[in-house]
GROMACS .gro file of C-alpha atoms in nm:
model
  150
    1MET     CA    1  -0.006  -0.013  -0.001
    2GLU     CA    2   0.104   0.393  -0.124
    3GLU     CA    3   0.268   0.597   0.191
    4LEU     CA    4  -0.026   0.796   0.104
    5ASP     CA    5  -0.325   0.555   0.137
    6ARG     CA    6  -0.199   0.413   0.452
    7GLN     CA    7  -0.165   0.736   0.631
    8ILE     CA    8  -0.527   0.825   0.488
    9ALA     CA    9  -0.636   0.511   0.635
   10GLN     CA   10  -0.482   0.535   0.971
   11LEU     CA   11  -0.651   0.842   0.991
   12LEU     CA   12  -1.003   0.753   0.967
   13SER     CA   13  -0.948   0.437   1.184
   14GLN     CA   14  -0.850   0.691   1.439
   15ASP     CA   15  -1.114   0.912   1.324
   16GLY     CA   16  -1.364   0.787   1.086
   17ARG     CA   17  -1.563   1.108   1.062
   18LEU     CA   18  -1.231   1.309   0.905
   19SER     CA   19  -1.395   1.562   0.632
   20TYR     CA   20  -1.248   1.460   0.221
   21THR     CA   21  -1.168   1.798   0.365
   22ASP     CA   22  -0.963   1.735   0.659
   23LEU     CA   23  -0.788   1.450   0.533
   24GLY     CA   24  -0.670   1.689   0.234
   25LYS     CA   25  -0.511   1.959   0.539
   26ALA     CA   26  -0.344   1.632   0.723
   27THR     CA   27  -0.188   1.432   0.372
   28GLY     CA   28  -0.147   1.720   0.153
   29LEU     CA   29  -0.395   1.636  -0.089
   30SER     CA   30  -0.707   1.788  -0.259
   31THR     CA   31  -0.995   1.714  -0.160
   32SER     CA   32  -1.065   1.604  -0.456
   33ALA     CA   33  -0.756   1.351  -0.441
   34VAL     CA   34  -0.844   1.258  -0.138
   35HIS     CA   35  -1.213   1.146  -0.202
   36GLN     CA   36  -1.076   0.975  -0.466
   37ARG     CA   37  -0.823   0.783  -0.210
   38VAL     CA   38  -1.050   0.746  -0.056
   39ARG     CA   39  -1.320   0.586  -0.238
   40ARG     CA   40  -0.977   0.312  -0.441
   41LEU     CA   41  -0.954   0.204  -0.072
   42GLU     CA   42  -1.343   0.125   0.020
   43GLU     CA   43  -1.352  -0.033  -0.332
   44ARG     CA   44  -1.023  -0.290  -0.298
   45GLY     CA   45  -1.177  -0.366   0.063
   46VAL     CA   46  -0.838  -0.192   0.276
   47ILE     CA   47  -1.127  -0.001   0.497
   48ARG     CA   48  -1.460  -0.216   0.489
   49GLY     CA   49  -1.648  -0.004   0.652
   50TYR     CA   50  -1.730   0.284   0.998
   51ARG     CA   51  -1.856   0.246   1.261
   52ALA     CA   52  -1.925   0.427   1.608
   53VAL     CA   53  -1.713   0.360   1.899
   54ILE     CA   54  -1.916   0.245   2.192
   55ASP     CA   55  -1.861   0.354   2.568
   56HIS     CA   56  -1.950  -0.050   2.698
   57GLU     CA   57  -1.971   0.119   3.023
   58ALA     CA   58  -2.216   0.374   2.985
   59ALA     CA   59  -2.397   0.128   2.758
   60GLY     CA   60  -2.505  -0.076   3.093
   61ILE     CA   61  -2.180  -0.337   2.944
   62PRO     CA   62  -1.853  -0.291   3.141
   63MET     CA   63  -1.752  -0.629   3.177
   64THR     CA   64  -1.492  -0.747   2.933
   65ALA     CA   65  -1.437  -1.190   2.914
   66LEU     CA   66  -1.185  -1.366   2.682
   67ILE     CA   67  -1.325  -1.766   2.650
   68SER     CA   68  -1.136  -1.999   2.532
   69VAL     CA   69  -1.333  -2.349   2.400
   70THR     CA   70  -1.278  -2.660   2.257
   71PRO     CA   71  -1.496  -2.886   2.144
   72PHE     CA   72  -1.587  -3.209   2.327
   73ASP     CA   73  -1.588  -3.425   2.072
   74PRO     CA   74  -1.237  -3.252   1.833
   75SER     CA   75  -1.395  -3.520   1.530
   76ALA     CA   76  -1.741  -3.377   1.496
   77PRO     CA   77  -1.776  -3.047   1.235
   78ASP     CA   78  -1.627  -2.753   1.260
   79ASP     CA   79  -1.917  -2.519   1.306
   80ILE     CA   80  -1.885  -2.327   1.625
   81PRO     CA   81  -1.907  -1.958   1.530
   82ASP     CA   82  -2.232  -2.102   1.334
   83ARG     CA   83  -2.356  -2.237   1.626
   84LEU     CA   84  -2.269  -1.931   1.829
   85ARG     CA   85  -2.330  -1.602   1.592
   86HIS     CA   86  -2.662  -1.563   1.699
   87LEU     CA   87  -2.502  -1.524   2.164
   88THR     CA   88  -2.535  -1.157   2.078
   89ALA     CA   89  -2.299  -1.094   2.425
   90VAL     CA   90  -1.987  -1.257   2.161
   91GLU     CA   91  -1.801  -0.946   2.071
   92SER     CA   92  -1.533  -1.176   1.818
   93CYS     CA   93  -1.470  -1.451   1.810
   94PHE     CA   94  -1.105  -1.558   1.637
   95SER     CA   95  -1.049  -1.876   1.575
   96VAL     CA   96  -0.635  -1.965   1.753
   97ALA     CA   97  -0.365  -2.205   1.741
   98GLY     CA   98  -0.311  -2.373   2.090
   99ASP     CA   99  -0.503  -2.638   2.266
  100GLU     CA  100  -0.882  -2.424   2.190
  101ASN     CA  101  -1.038  -2.400   1.905
  102TYR     CA  102  -1.195  -2.054   2.001
  103VAL     CA  103  -1.163  -1.776   2.177
  104LEU     CA  104  -1.468  -1.519   2.197
  105LYS     CA  105  -1.422  -1.128   2.316
  106VAL     CA  106  -1.787  -1.141   2.507
  107ARG     CA  107  -1.952  -0.812   2.703
  108VAL     CA  108  -2.158  -0.865   3.010
  109ALA     CA  109  -2.339  -0.656   3.317
  110ASN     CA  110  -2.182  -0.875   3.561
  111PRO     CA  111  -2.064  -1.183   3.628
  112GLY     CA  112  -2.361  -1.315   3.710
  113GLU     CA  113  -2.495  -1.269   3.384
  114LEU     CA  114  -2.148  -1.436   3.248
  115GLU     CA  115  -2.231  -1.720   3.425
  116VAL     CA  116  -2.467  -1.776   3.229
  117LEU     CA  117  -2.337  -1.662   2.887
  118LEU     CA  118  -2.072  -1.931   2.993
  119GLY     CA  119  -2.336  -2.234   3.013
  120ASP     CA  120  -2.551  -2.081   2.675
  121ILE     CA  121  -2.205  -2.132   2.531
  122ARG     CA  122  -2.086  -2.467   2.601
  123ALA     CA  123  -2.490  -2.568   2.562
  124ALA     CA  124  -2.439  -2.421   2.196
  125ALA     CA  125  -2.104  -2.549   2.066
  126SER     CA  126  -2.117  -2.865   2.301
  127ALA     CA  127  -1.759  -2.753   2.420
  128THR     CA  128  -1.554  -2.687   2.733
  129THR     CA  129  -1.434  -2.308   2.865
  130ARG     CA  130  -1.211  -2.101   2.954
  131THR     CA  131  -1.196  -1.767   3.095
  132THR     CA  132  -1.024  -1.433   3.194
  133VAL     CA  133  -1.216  -1.178   3.318
  134VAL     CA  134  -1.020  -0.867   3.183
  135LEU     CA  135  -0.966  -0.649   3.548
  136SER     CA  136  -0.977  -0.270   3.311
  137THR     CA  137  -0.812  -0.223   2.933
  138PRO     CA  138  -0.564   0.004   2.950
  139TRP     CA  139  -0.494   0.045   2.531
  140GLU     CA  140  -0.753  -0.179   2.271
  141ASP     CA  141  -0.854  -0.124   1.925
  142ARG     CA  142  -0.519   0.019   1.752
  143SER     CA  143  -0.464   0.031   1.405
  144PRO     CA  144  -0.180  -0.177   1.329
  145LEU     CA  145  -0.194   0.107   1.037
  146ALA     CA  146  -0.046   0.369   1.362
  147ASP     CA  147   0.310   0.556   1.390
  148GLN     CA  148   0.485   0.378   1.649
  149GLN     CA  149   0.671   0.647   1.694
  150GLN     CA  150   0.439   0.903   1.792
   0.00000   0.00000   0.00000
């Protein structure tokens, strides 16, 4: 990826509401040139969308946990993501190497909701779980395109 495209993607990853004018000022490009580059980044799938960043505490789901999932029967079809898709507390599902097959990132209101969710995951996935509760999040969702020297 060209350096200017990388810079535009990085700026938009920090603030998806930046105008083409502001992007142009930051990159030294004209507004129309920035618009063309953003459109090409979207067409190529580098930029897949724009979203609101939610304050989970304010939204009433302050508790984050990482749940490792291992199927009871390793020879069973690998359809755990499909089996868990209906659980809205599951924010992310990662296929991983190691002892577990998947790691889920979940957000819930309290330990009681986490306990219920763990039962739902075990039942839906026919799997065992291992849970790590997040105590604090010093940073999250940092763009890998960010200039590490800042």
